[in-house]
Tab-separated table of C-alpha atoms in Angstrom:
chain	number	residue	atom	x	y	z
A	144	MET	CA	0.410	-29.339	-8.436
A	145	SER	CA	2.595	-27.022	-6.356
A	146	LEU	CA	1.932	-23.404	-5.472
A	147	TYR	CA	5.136	-21.388	-5.350
A	148	ILE	CA	5.564	-17.825	-4.108
A	149	ASP	CA	8.348	-15.758	-5.689
A	150	LEU	CA	10.033	-13.824	-2.853
A	151	THR	CA	13.149	-12.654	-4.700
A	152	GLU	CA	12.939	-8.983	-3.700
A	153	PHE	CA	11.754	-9.605	-0.154
A	154	LEU	CA	14.521	-12.084	0.654
A	155	ALA	CA	17.088	-9.543	-0.528
A	156	ASN	CA	15.590	-6.889	1.773
A	157	PRO	CA	13.219	-8.278	4.439
A	158	ILE	CA	11.428	-5.196	5.733
A	159	THR	CA	7.818	-4.714	6.881
A	160	THR	CA	6.816	-1.636	4.901
A	161	GLY	CA	5.559	-0.896	1.407
A	162	ILE	CA	4.802	-3.803	-0.907
A	163	GLN	CA	6.769	-6.077	1.441
A	164	ARG	CA	3.792	-5.697	3.775
A	165	ILE	CA	1.595	-7.522	1.253
A	166	VAL	CA	4.166	-10.317	0.864
A	167	GLY	CA	4.376	-10.693	4.640
A	168	GLU	CA	0.633	-10.785	5.188
A	169	ILE	CA	0.198	-13.508	2.545
A	170	CYS	CA	2.814	-15.583	4.355
A	171	ARG	CA	1.214	-14.826	7.711
A	172	TYR	CA	-2.286	-15.982	6.737
A	173	SER	CA	-1.516	-18.773	4.273
A	174	PRO	CA	-2.491	-22.300	5.403
A	175	PRO	CA	0.476	-24.295	6.800
A	176	ASN	CA	2.696	-25.855	4.108
A	177	SER	CA	0.493	-24.476	1.310
A	178	LEU	CA	3.209	-22.283	-0.242
A	179	ILE	CA	6.710	-23.147	-1.394
A	180	PRO	CA	8.975	-20.080	-1.240
A	181	ILE	CA	11.346	-19.510	-4.170
A	182	ARG	CA	13.769	-16.852	-5.351
A	183	LEU	CA	15.458	-16.226	-8.673
A	184	ASP	CA	19.158	-17.027	-8.932
A	185	SER	CA	21.458	-16.487	-11.904
A	186	HIS	CA	20.611	-20.009	-13.114
A	187	GLY	CA	16.862	-19.974	-12.421
A	188	TYR	CA	14.594	-20.585	-9.440
A	189	VAL	CA	15.704	-22.179	-6.183
A	190	ALA	CA	13.162	-23.397	-3.618
A	191	PHE	CA	13.264	-23.424	0.168
A	192	SER	CA	11.464	-25.175	2.983
A	193	PRO	CA	7.918	-23.952	3.780
A	194	SER	CA	9.356	-23.098	7.205
A	195	LEU	CA	10.632	-19.914	5.552
A	196	VAL	CA	7.006	-18.862	4.892
A	197	ALA	CA	6.192	-19.497	8.551
A	198	ALA	CA	9.221	-17.437	9.618
A	199	ILE	CA	8.095	-14.525	7.453
A	200	GLY	CA	4.581	-14.742	8.889
A	201	SER	CA	5.997	-14.627	12.413
A	202	TYR	CA	8.167	-11.652	11.458
A	203	PHE	CA	5.044	-9.692	10.534
A	204	LYS	CA	3.410	-10.546	13.841
A	205	ASP	CA	6.424	-9.416	15.836
A	206	ALA	CA	9.172	-7.724	13.824
A	207	SER	CA	12.688	-7.876	15.262
A	208	TYR	CA	16.289	-7.900	14.066
A	209	SER	CA	16.641	-11.532	15.093
A	210	ALA	CA	13.539	-12.511	13.084
A	211	ALA	CA	14.908	-10.711	10.011
A	212	ASP	CA	18.255	-12.483	10.445
A	213	GLU	CA	16.444	-15.835	10.611
A	214	ILE	CA	14.676	-15.049	7.320
A	215	ARG	CA	18.012	-14.190	5.711
A	216	ARG	CA	19.461	-17.460	6.983
A	217	LEU	CA	16.569	-19.644	5.810
A	218	GLY	CA	16.353	-17.834	2.465
A	219	ALA	CA	20.061	-17.787	1.615
A	220	ILE	CA	20.695	-18.934	-1.962
A	221	GLU	CA	23.027	-21.723	-0.854
A	222	ARG	CA	20.201	-23.288	1.207
A	223	GLY	CA	17.912	-23.526	-1.818
A	224	SER	CA	17.386	-26.366	-4.263
A	225	ALA	CA	17.105	-25.752	-8.006
A	226	ILE	CA	13.629	-26.401	-9.418
A	227	ASN	CA	11.826	-26.414	-12.731
A	228	VAL	CA	8.248	-25.133	-12.709
A	229	SER	CA	6.014	-27.695	-14.433
A	230	GLN	CA	2.894	-27.101	-16.500
A	231	GLN	CA	0.742	-28.136	-13.530
A	232	ASP	CA	2.386	-25.705	-11.093
A	233	THR	CA	1.443	-22.109	-10.274
A	234	VAL	CA	3.839	-19.329	-9.291
A	235	LEU	CA	2.503	-16.319	-7.403
A	236	VAL	CA	4.529	-13.140	-8.018
A	237	PRO	CA	3.423	-10.560	-5.410
A	238	GLU	CA	6.367	-8.189	-5.990
A	239	VAL	CA	7.339	-5.200	-8.124
A	240	PHE	CA	10.879	-5.454	-9.461
A	241	ASP	CA	13.334	-3.442	-11.534
A	242	ASN	CA	16.253	-5.882	-11.598
A	243	GLN	CA	17.121	-6.290	-15.270
A	244	ARG	CA	17.935	-9.990	-14.926
A	245	ARG	CA	14.489	-10.601	-13.457
A	246	VAL	CA	12.824	-8.463	-16.134
A	247	ALA	CA	14.602	-10.449	-18.852
A	248	PHE	CA	13.662	-13.753	-17.165
A	249	PHE	CA	9.954	-13.009	-17.576
A	250	TYR	CA	10.173	-11.178	-20.873
A	251	GLN	CA	11.922	-14.099	-22.583
A	252	MET	CA	9.278	-16.631	-21.522
A	253	SER	CA	6.851	-18.047	-24.028
A	254	GLU	CA	3.162	-17.216	-23.572
A	255	CYS	CA	2.554	-20.836	-22.571
A	256	GLU	CA	5.155	-20.622	-19.783
A	257	LEU	CA	3.824	-17.270	-18.556
A	258	ARG	CA	0.361	-18.764	-17.998
A	259	ARG	CA	1.746	-20.568	-14.943
A	260	PHE	CA	2.443	-17.229	-13.266
A	261	ARG	CA	0.009	-15.042	-11.296
A	262	PHE	CA	1.123	-11.421	-10.954
A	263	ILE	CA	-0.338	-9.048	-8.363
A	264	VAL	CA	-0.423	-5.566	-9.920
A	265	TYR	CA	-0.377	-2.662	-7.469
A	266	ASP	CA	-0.465	0.447	-9.628
A	267	LEU	CA	0.606	1.927	-12.929
A	268	LEU	CA	1.217	5.455	-11.639
A	269	PRO	CA	4.557	5.840	-13.467
A	270	VAL	CA	2.569	5.286	-16.684
A	271	THR	CA	-0.568	7.261	-15.801
A	272	HIS	CA	1.060	10.041	-13.714
A	273	PRO	CA	4.780	10.273	-14.632
A	274	GLU	CA	4.869	13.883	-13.388
A	275	TYR	CA	4.940	12.617	-9.804
A	276	PHE	CA	8.125	10.571	-10.213
A	277	ILE	CA	11.829	11.307	-10.549
A	278	PRO	CA	12.683	10.736	-14.252
A	279	ASP	CA	15.660	8.456	-13.499
A	280	ASN	CA	13.422	6.109	-11.501
A	281	LEU	CA	10.951	5.817	-14.359
A	282	VAL	CA	13.585	4.226	-16.594
A	283	ASP	CA	14.044	1.410	-14.050
A	284	VAL	CA	10.355	0.561	-13.621
A	285	TYR	CA	9.453	0.610	-17.323
A	286	GLY	CA	11.276	-2.712	-17.759
A	287	TYR	CA	8.896	-4.255	-15.219
A	288	PHE	CA	5.868	-2.907	-17.083
A	289	ARG	CA	7.286	-4.166	-20.351
A	290	ALA	CA	7.462	-7.694	-18.918
A	291	LEU	CA	4.084	-7.388	-17.185
A	292	ARG	CA	2.375	-6.345	-20.420
A	293	ARG	CA	2.777	-9.916	-21.692
A	294	ALA	CA	1.171	-11.515	-18.635
A	295	SER	CA	-2.230	-13.163	-19.008
A	296	ASN	CA	-3.029	-13.869	-15.333
A	297	CYS	CA	-3.072	-10.736	-13.214
A	298	GLY	CA	-4.754	-9.758	-9.970
A	299	PHE	CA	-5.314	-6.084	-9.148
A	300	ILE	CA	-5.642	-4.311	-5.816
A	301	SER	CA	-8.312	-1.961	-7.190
A	302	GLU	CA	-10.666	-1.465	-10.106
A	303	GLU	CA	-8.674	1.648	-10.990
A	304	THR	CA	-5.468	-0.360	-11.347
A	305	ARG	CA	-7.219	-2.968	-13.491
A	306	GLU	CA	-8.613	-0.231	-15.744
A	307	ALA	CA	-5.168	1.359	-16.138
A	308	PHE	CA	-3.566	-2.023	-16.854
A	309	TYR	CA	-5.878	-2.900	-19.729
A	310	GLY	CA	-6.573	0.606	-20.974
A	311	ARG	CA	-3.126	2.191	-20.731
A	312	LEU	CA	-0.650	-0.718	-20.670
A	313	LYS	CA	-2.301	-3.392	-22.822
A	314	ARG	CA	-4.338	-0.851	-24.804
A	315	THR	CA	-7.334	-3.085	-25.234
A	316	ASP	CA	-11.056	-2.864	-24.551
A	317	VAL	CA	-10.992	-6.347	-23.013
A	318	ARG	CA	-11.047	-6.503	-19.215
A	319	GLY	CA	-9.957	-9.583	-17.271
A	320	GLY	CA	-8.231	-10.572	-14.068
A	321	VAL	CA	-9.548	-10.300	-10.516
A	322	VAL	CA	-9.659	-7.483	-7.970
A	323	LEU	CA	-8.082	-8.315	-4.594
A	324	PRO	CA	-8.788	-5.562	-2.022
A	325	LEU	CA	-6.014	-5.212	0.542
A	326	GLY	CA	-6.515	-5.757	4.258
A	327	CYS	CA	-7.182	-2.899	6.683
A	328	ASP	CA	-6.011	-4.536	9.913
A	329	SER	CA	-2.216	-4.190	9.810
A	330	LEU	CA	-2.282	-1.955	12.884
A	331	GLY	CA	-4.100	-4.436	15.083
A	332	PRO	CA	-7.655	-5.431	16.023
A	333	ARG	CA	-10.654	-3.256	15.390
A	334	ALA	CA	-11.658	-0.846	18.129
A	335	ASP	CA	-14.235	-2.333	20.537
A	336	ALA	CA	-16.018	1.006	20.723
A	337	VAL	CA	-15.645	4.261	18.817
A	338	SER	CA	-14.122	7.056	20.901
A	339	LEU	CA	-16.019	10.343	20.574
A	340	ASP	CA	-14.018	12.414	23.042
A	341	ARG	CA	-11.006	13.505	21.004
A	342	SER	CA	-9.012	16.722	20.922
A	343	PRO	CA	-8.967	18.782	17.685
A	344	THR	CA	-5.946	16.929	16.312
A	345	PHE	CA	-5.608	15.912	12.665
A	346	SER	CA	-3.052	13.408	11.345
A	347	VAL	CA	-1.732	13.151	7.790
A	348	LEU	CA	-0.397	9.658	7.096
A	349	GLY	CA	2.040	8.733	4.355
A	350	THR	CA	5.280	9.696	2.648
A	351	ILE	CA	5.620	13.426	2.035
A	352	GLU	CA	5.610	13.821	-1.746
A	353	PRO	CA	3.784	16.058	-4.261
A	354	ARG	CA	0.883	13.737	-5.120
A	355	LYS	CA	-0.102	13.471	-1.423
A	356	ASN	CA	-0.737	17.254	-1.303
A	357	HIS	CA	0.929	17.985	2.032
A	358	ARG	CA	1.603	21.560	0.897
A	359	LEU	CA	-2.087	22.210	0.246
A	360	ILE	CA	-3.007	20.718	3.630
A	361	LEU	CA	-0.510	22.895	5.467
A	362	GLU	CA	-1.658	26.031	3.660
A	363	ALA	CA	-5.245	25.265	4.649
A	364	PHE	CA	-4.277	24.735	8.289
A	365	GLU	CA	-1.793	27.544	8.891
A	366	PRO	CA	-4.221	30.425	9.609
A	367	LEU	CA	-6.428	28.114	11.684
A	368	LEU	CA	-3.484	26.934	13.789
A	369	ARG	CA	-2.814	30.557	14.716
A	370	GLU	CA	-6.467	31.343	15.487
A	371	ILE	CA	-7.937	28.199	17.113
A	372	LYS	CA	-6.581	27.238	20.515
A	373	GLY	CA	-5.718	23.559	20.890
A	374	LEU	CA	-5.811	22.765	17.163
A	375	ASN	CA	-3.012	20.394	16.100
A	376	LEU	CA	-1.736	19.053	12.795
A	377	TRP	CA	0.627	16.067	12.595
A	378	PHE	CA	2.520	14.854	9.518
A	379	ILE	CA	3.466	11.175	9.954
A	380	GLY	CA	5.713	9.639	7.305
A	381	LYS	CA	9.159	9.765	5.803
A	382	MET	CA	10.333	12.781	3.803
A	383	GLY	CA	10.083	11.808	0.162
A	384	TRP	CA	10.517	13.672	-3.083
A	385	VAL	CA	9.785	17.298	-2.119
A	386	ASP	CA	11.592	20.565	-2.754
A	387	SER	CA	14.098	21.618	-0.094
A	388	GLU	CA	12.216	24.824	0.766
A	389	PHE	CA	9.078	22.923	1.758
A	390	ALA	CA	11.087	20.313	3.660
A	391	GLN	CA	12.806	23.082	5.636
A	392	LYS	CA	9.453	24.705	6.386
A	393	ILE	CA	8.150	21.425	7.813
A	394	GLN	CA	11.199	21.040	10.044
A	395	ALA	CA	11.045	24.660	11.230
A	396	LEU	CA	7.340	24.530	12.097
A	397	SER	CA	7.768	21.232	13.902
A	398	SER	CA	10.568	22.753	16.003
A	399	ASP	CA	8.302	25.611	17.101
A	400	GLU	CA	6.502	24.377	20.215
A	401	ASN	CA	3.777	26.992	19.765
A	402	SER	CA	2.974	26.255	16.111
A	403	GLY	CA	0.450	23.443	16.709
A	404	PHE	CA	2.313	21.412	14.071
A	405	LYS	CA	4.459	18.298	14.520
A	406	TYR	CA	6.361	16.118	12.075
A	407	TYR	CA	7.134	12.468	12.872
A	408	ALA	CA	9.404	10.909	10.267
A	409	ALA	CA	9.564	7.285	11.396
A	410	SER	CA	7.083	5.372	13.492
A	411	GLY	CA	6.276	1.729	14.218
A	412	ASP	CA	2.806	0.225	13.870
A	413	ASP	CA	1.930	0.696	17.540
A	414	THR	CA	2.898	4.375	17.419
A	415	ILE	CA	0.959	4.986	14.204
A	416	ARG	CA	-2.092	3.326	15.745
A	417	SER	CA	-1.777	5.640	18.748
A	418	PHE	CA	-1.568	8.702	16.483
A	419	ILE	CA	-4.701	7.618	14.609
A	420	GLU	CA	-6.661	6.891	17.781
A	421	GLN	CA	-5.805	10.331	19.156
A	422	SER	CA	-6.989	12.108	16.001
A	423	ARG	CA	-10.397	13.596	15.392
A	424	ALA	CA	-9.805	12.736	11.722
A	425	THR	CA	-6.962	11.607	9.516
A	426	ILE	CA	-6.304	13.279	6.178
A	427	TYR	CA	-5.506	11.587	2.867
A	428	VAL	CA	-6.083	13.816	-0.141
A	429	SER	CA	-3.788	12.243	-2.711
A	430	THR	CA	-4.389	13.032	-6.372
A	431	ALA	CA	-3.035	9.682	-7.648
A	432	GLU	CA	-3.079	6.275	-5.927
A	433	GLY	CA	-3.014	2.604	-6.738
A	434	TYR	CA	-4.937	1.845	-3.546
A	435	GLY	CA	-4.348	3.976	-0.449
A	436	LEU	CA	-4.067	1.917	2.747
A	437	PRO	CA	-3.831	4.686	5.412
A	438	PRO	CA	-7.448	5.900	5.098
A	439	VAL	CA	-9.006	2.435	5.380
A	440	GLU	CA	-6.667	1.573	8.243
A	441	SER	CA	-7.907	4.739	9.948
A	442	LEU	CA	-11.549	3.756	9.404
A	443	TRP	CA	-10.794	0.289	10.771
A	444	LEU	CA	-9.649	1.937	14.008
A	445	GLY	CA	-12.764	4.105	14.255
A	446	THR	CA	-11.224	7.381	13.114
A	447	PRO	CA	-12.976	9.288	10.286
A	448	VAL	CA	-11.106	10.397	7.181
A	449	ILE	CA	-10.884	13.609	5.168
A	450	ALA	CA	-10.127	12.342	1.665
A	451	SER	CA	-9.936	13.169	-1.994
A	452	THR	CA	-12.116	11.305	-4.476
A	453	ALA	CA	-8.999	9.824	-6.144
A	454	VAL	CA	-8.348	7.181	-3.464
A	455	PRO	CA	-9.286	3.727	-4.847
A	456	SER	CA	-9.503	2.023	-1.440
A	457	LEU	CA	-12.479	4.241	-0.588
A	458	SER	CA	-14.408	3.845	-3.846
A	459	ARG	CA	-16.434	0.853	-2.571
A	460	ILE	CA	-17.230	2.441	0.789
A	461	GLY	CA	-19.328	5.459	-0.100
A	462	SER	CA	-19.300	8.335	2.378
A	463	ARG	CA	-19.674	6.600	5.766
A	464	GLY	CA	-16.933	7.926	8.024
A	465	ILE	CA	-15.510	9.985	5.164
A	466	HIS	CA	-15.599	13.679	4.287
A	467	TYR	CA	-14.649	14.086	0.629
A	468	VAL	CA	-12.872	17.261	-0.476
A	469	GLU	CA	-14.166	17.940	-3.967
A	470	PRO	CA	-12.914	19.847	-5.797
A	471	LEU	CA	-9.582	19.613	-4.029
A	472	ASP	CA	-8.511	23.135	-3.111
A	473	ILE	CA	-7.540	25.135	-0.038
A	474	GLY	CA	-11.042	26.509	0.534
A	475	ASN	CA	-12.715	23.107	0.526
A	476	MET	CA	-9.906	21.637	2.600
A	477	ARG	CA	-10.422	24.345	5.221
A	478	HIS	CA	-14.178	23.717	5.173
A	479	ALA	CA	-13.542	20.042	5.959
A	480	ILE	CA	-11.342	20.964	8.923
A	481	LEU	CA	-13.947	23.351	10.312
A	482	SER	CA	-16.665	20.717	9.864
A	483	PHE	CA	-14.761	18.327	12.131
A	484	LEU	CA	-14.294	21.045	14.740
A	485	ASP	CA	-18.066	20.811	15.188
A	486	ASP	CA	-18.453	18.082	17.827
A	487	SER	CA	-21.792	16.838	16.523
A	488	TYR	CA	-20.444	16.375	12.985
A	489	ALA	CA	-17.222	14.736	14.206
A	490	HIS	CA	-19.186	12.358	16.450
A	491	ARG	CA	-21.560	11.384	13.632
A	492	LYS	CA	-18.683	10.608	11.274
A	493	ALA	CA	-16.899	8.603	13.966
A	494	LYS	CA	-20.026	6.527	14.675
A	495	GLU	CA	-20.391	5.751	10.959
A	496	THR	CA	-17.068	3.897	10.929
A	497	ALA	CA	-18.515	1.135	13.132
A	498	TYR	CA	-20.895	0.043	10.342
A	499	LEU	CA	-18.273	-0.411	7.625
A	500	ASN	CA	-17.562	-3.871	6.211
A	501	LEU	CA	-13.812	-3.666	5.601
A	502	PRO	CA	-11.486	-6.351	4.175
A	503	THR	CA	-8.839	-7.964	6.382
A	504	TRP	CA	-5.486	-9.450	5.452
A	505	GLN	CA	-6.932	-12.881	6.102
A	506	SER	CA	-9.761	-12.277	3.622
A	507	PHE	CA	-7.253	-10.866	1.113
A	508	THR	CA	-5.079	-13.980	1.414
A	509	GLN	CA	-8.110	-16.251	1.006
A	510	GLU	CA	-9.010	-14.429	-2.214
A	511	VAL	CA	-5.430	-14.779	-3.461
A	512	PHE	CA	-5.547	-18.552	-2.872
A	513	ARG	CA	-8.909	-18.878	-4.636
A	514	TRP	CA	-7.492	-17.006	-7.612
A	515	CYS	CA	-4.337	-19.128	-7.705
A	516	SER	CA	-6.364	-22.352	-7.648
A	517	ALA	CA	-8.578	-21.291	-10.566
A	518	GLU	CA	-7.843	-22.331	-14.124
A	519	PRO	CA	-5.341	-19.964	-15.809
A	520	THR	CA	-6.478	-17.625	-18.543
A	521	GLN	CA	-5.694	-18.941	-22.000
């Protein structure tokens, strides 16, 4: 039996962010020669040397242009060999895709053939919360969901995603599959000791888009930034789907050296870690998520989190290190900020992070391998 990993999307665009992060971490922590990398060509799958998996793992340890070029070289179609997946083989598909050829490839398979495939499902937000997406983009992703609906072997990054998959996509009361919590240690090793001496700085991590509620956060902070000396608010993430007026406001405030507000559009892992470690708390009050990595990465580094109750990654943790804003409104958001300006409260929440049992990318990869070695669902 062979275990293949379908890297079609990643090999076309080898970057270290988004879902590509999950692909990279699986390659990084997989046992040597345990995975055979494949990609879909116009005539079917082609396979490459396991050295490609090792190259991808190295790329996620130390990203560079030369490492990305090496991945492109090793994963070039002309270097691959055509394969046929046998009944005894398993194919892991850890990617989301909207390429119509790839959608048709899976949709046209028989149910027997599909049982060889293990799909990792990240979220169904375009189905459950279409209001947060550009309509044209929804048309592309619905083909993927249409193909996924036929799959019988799925792993989910959260209980919430599993519930949406069976309840909203398959429309059945049956629940199957496995939950595979993502790792929290992308930004490096856990802090040796929790730092309690931090300035009143708050960081908001993630792409700026409506469901992340950056506007609400800024409205809660604005009067406090004017009144409380030394208070800082940082937005860290690319500018996503937001109206131009709000985008201009962010840029204008960030340009004002006296505003207490800064916007950082692009940052590497080391820089993001530094931002988190300088913060008294990070903020993640999204109203719709498939998982939500930034808050658990913050907790991993010993920084407490101000969060909404709609973040699946936090549902197993409870309230240690976390201040939940419920209901989510400006008043409660402001109350959370003021709570962390109290040193004793901030210190208590920071200390709580040291007692959390958080998943790592190594533990995630081990769970993925256990799932792939289990008997497929009939």
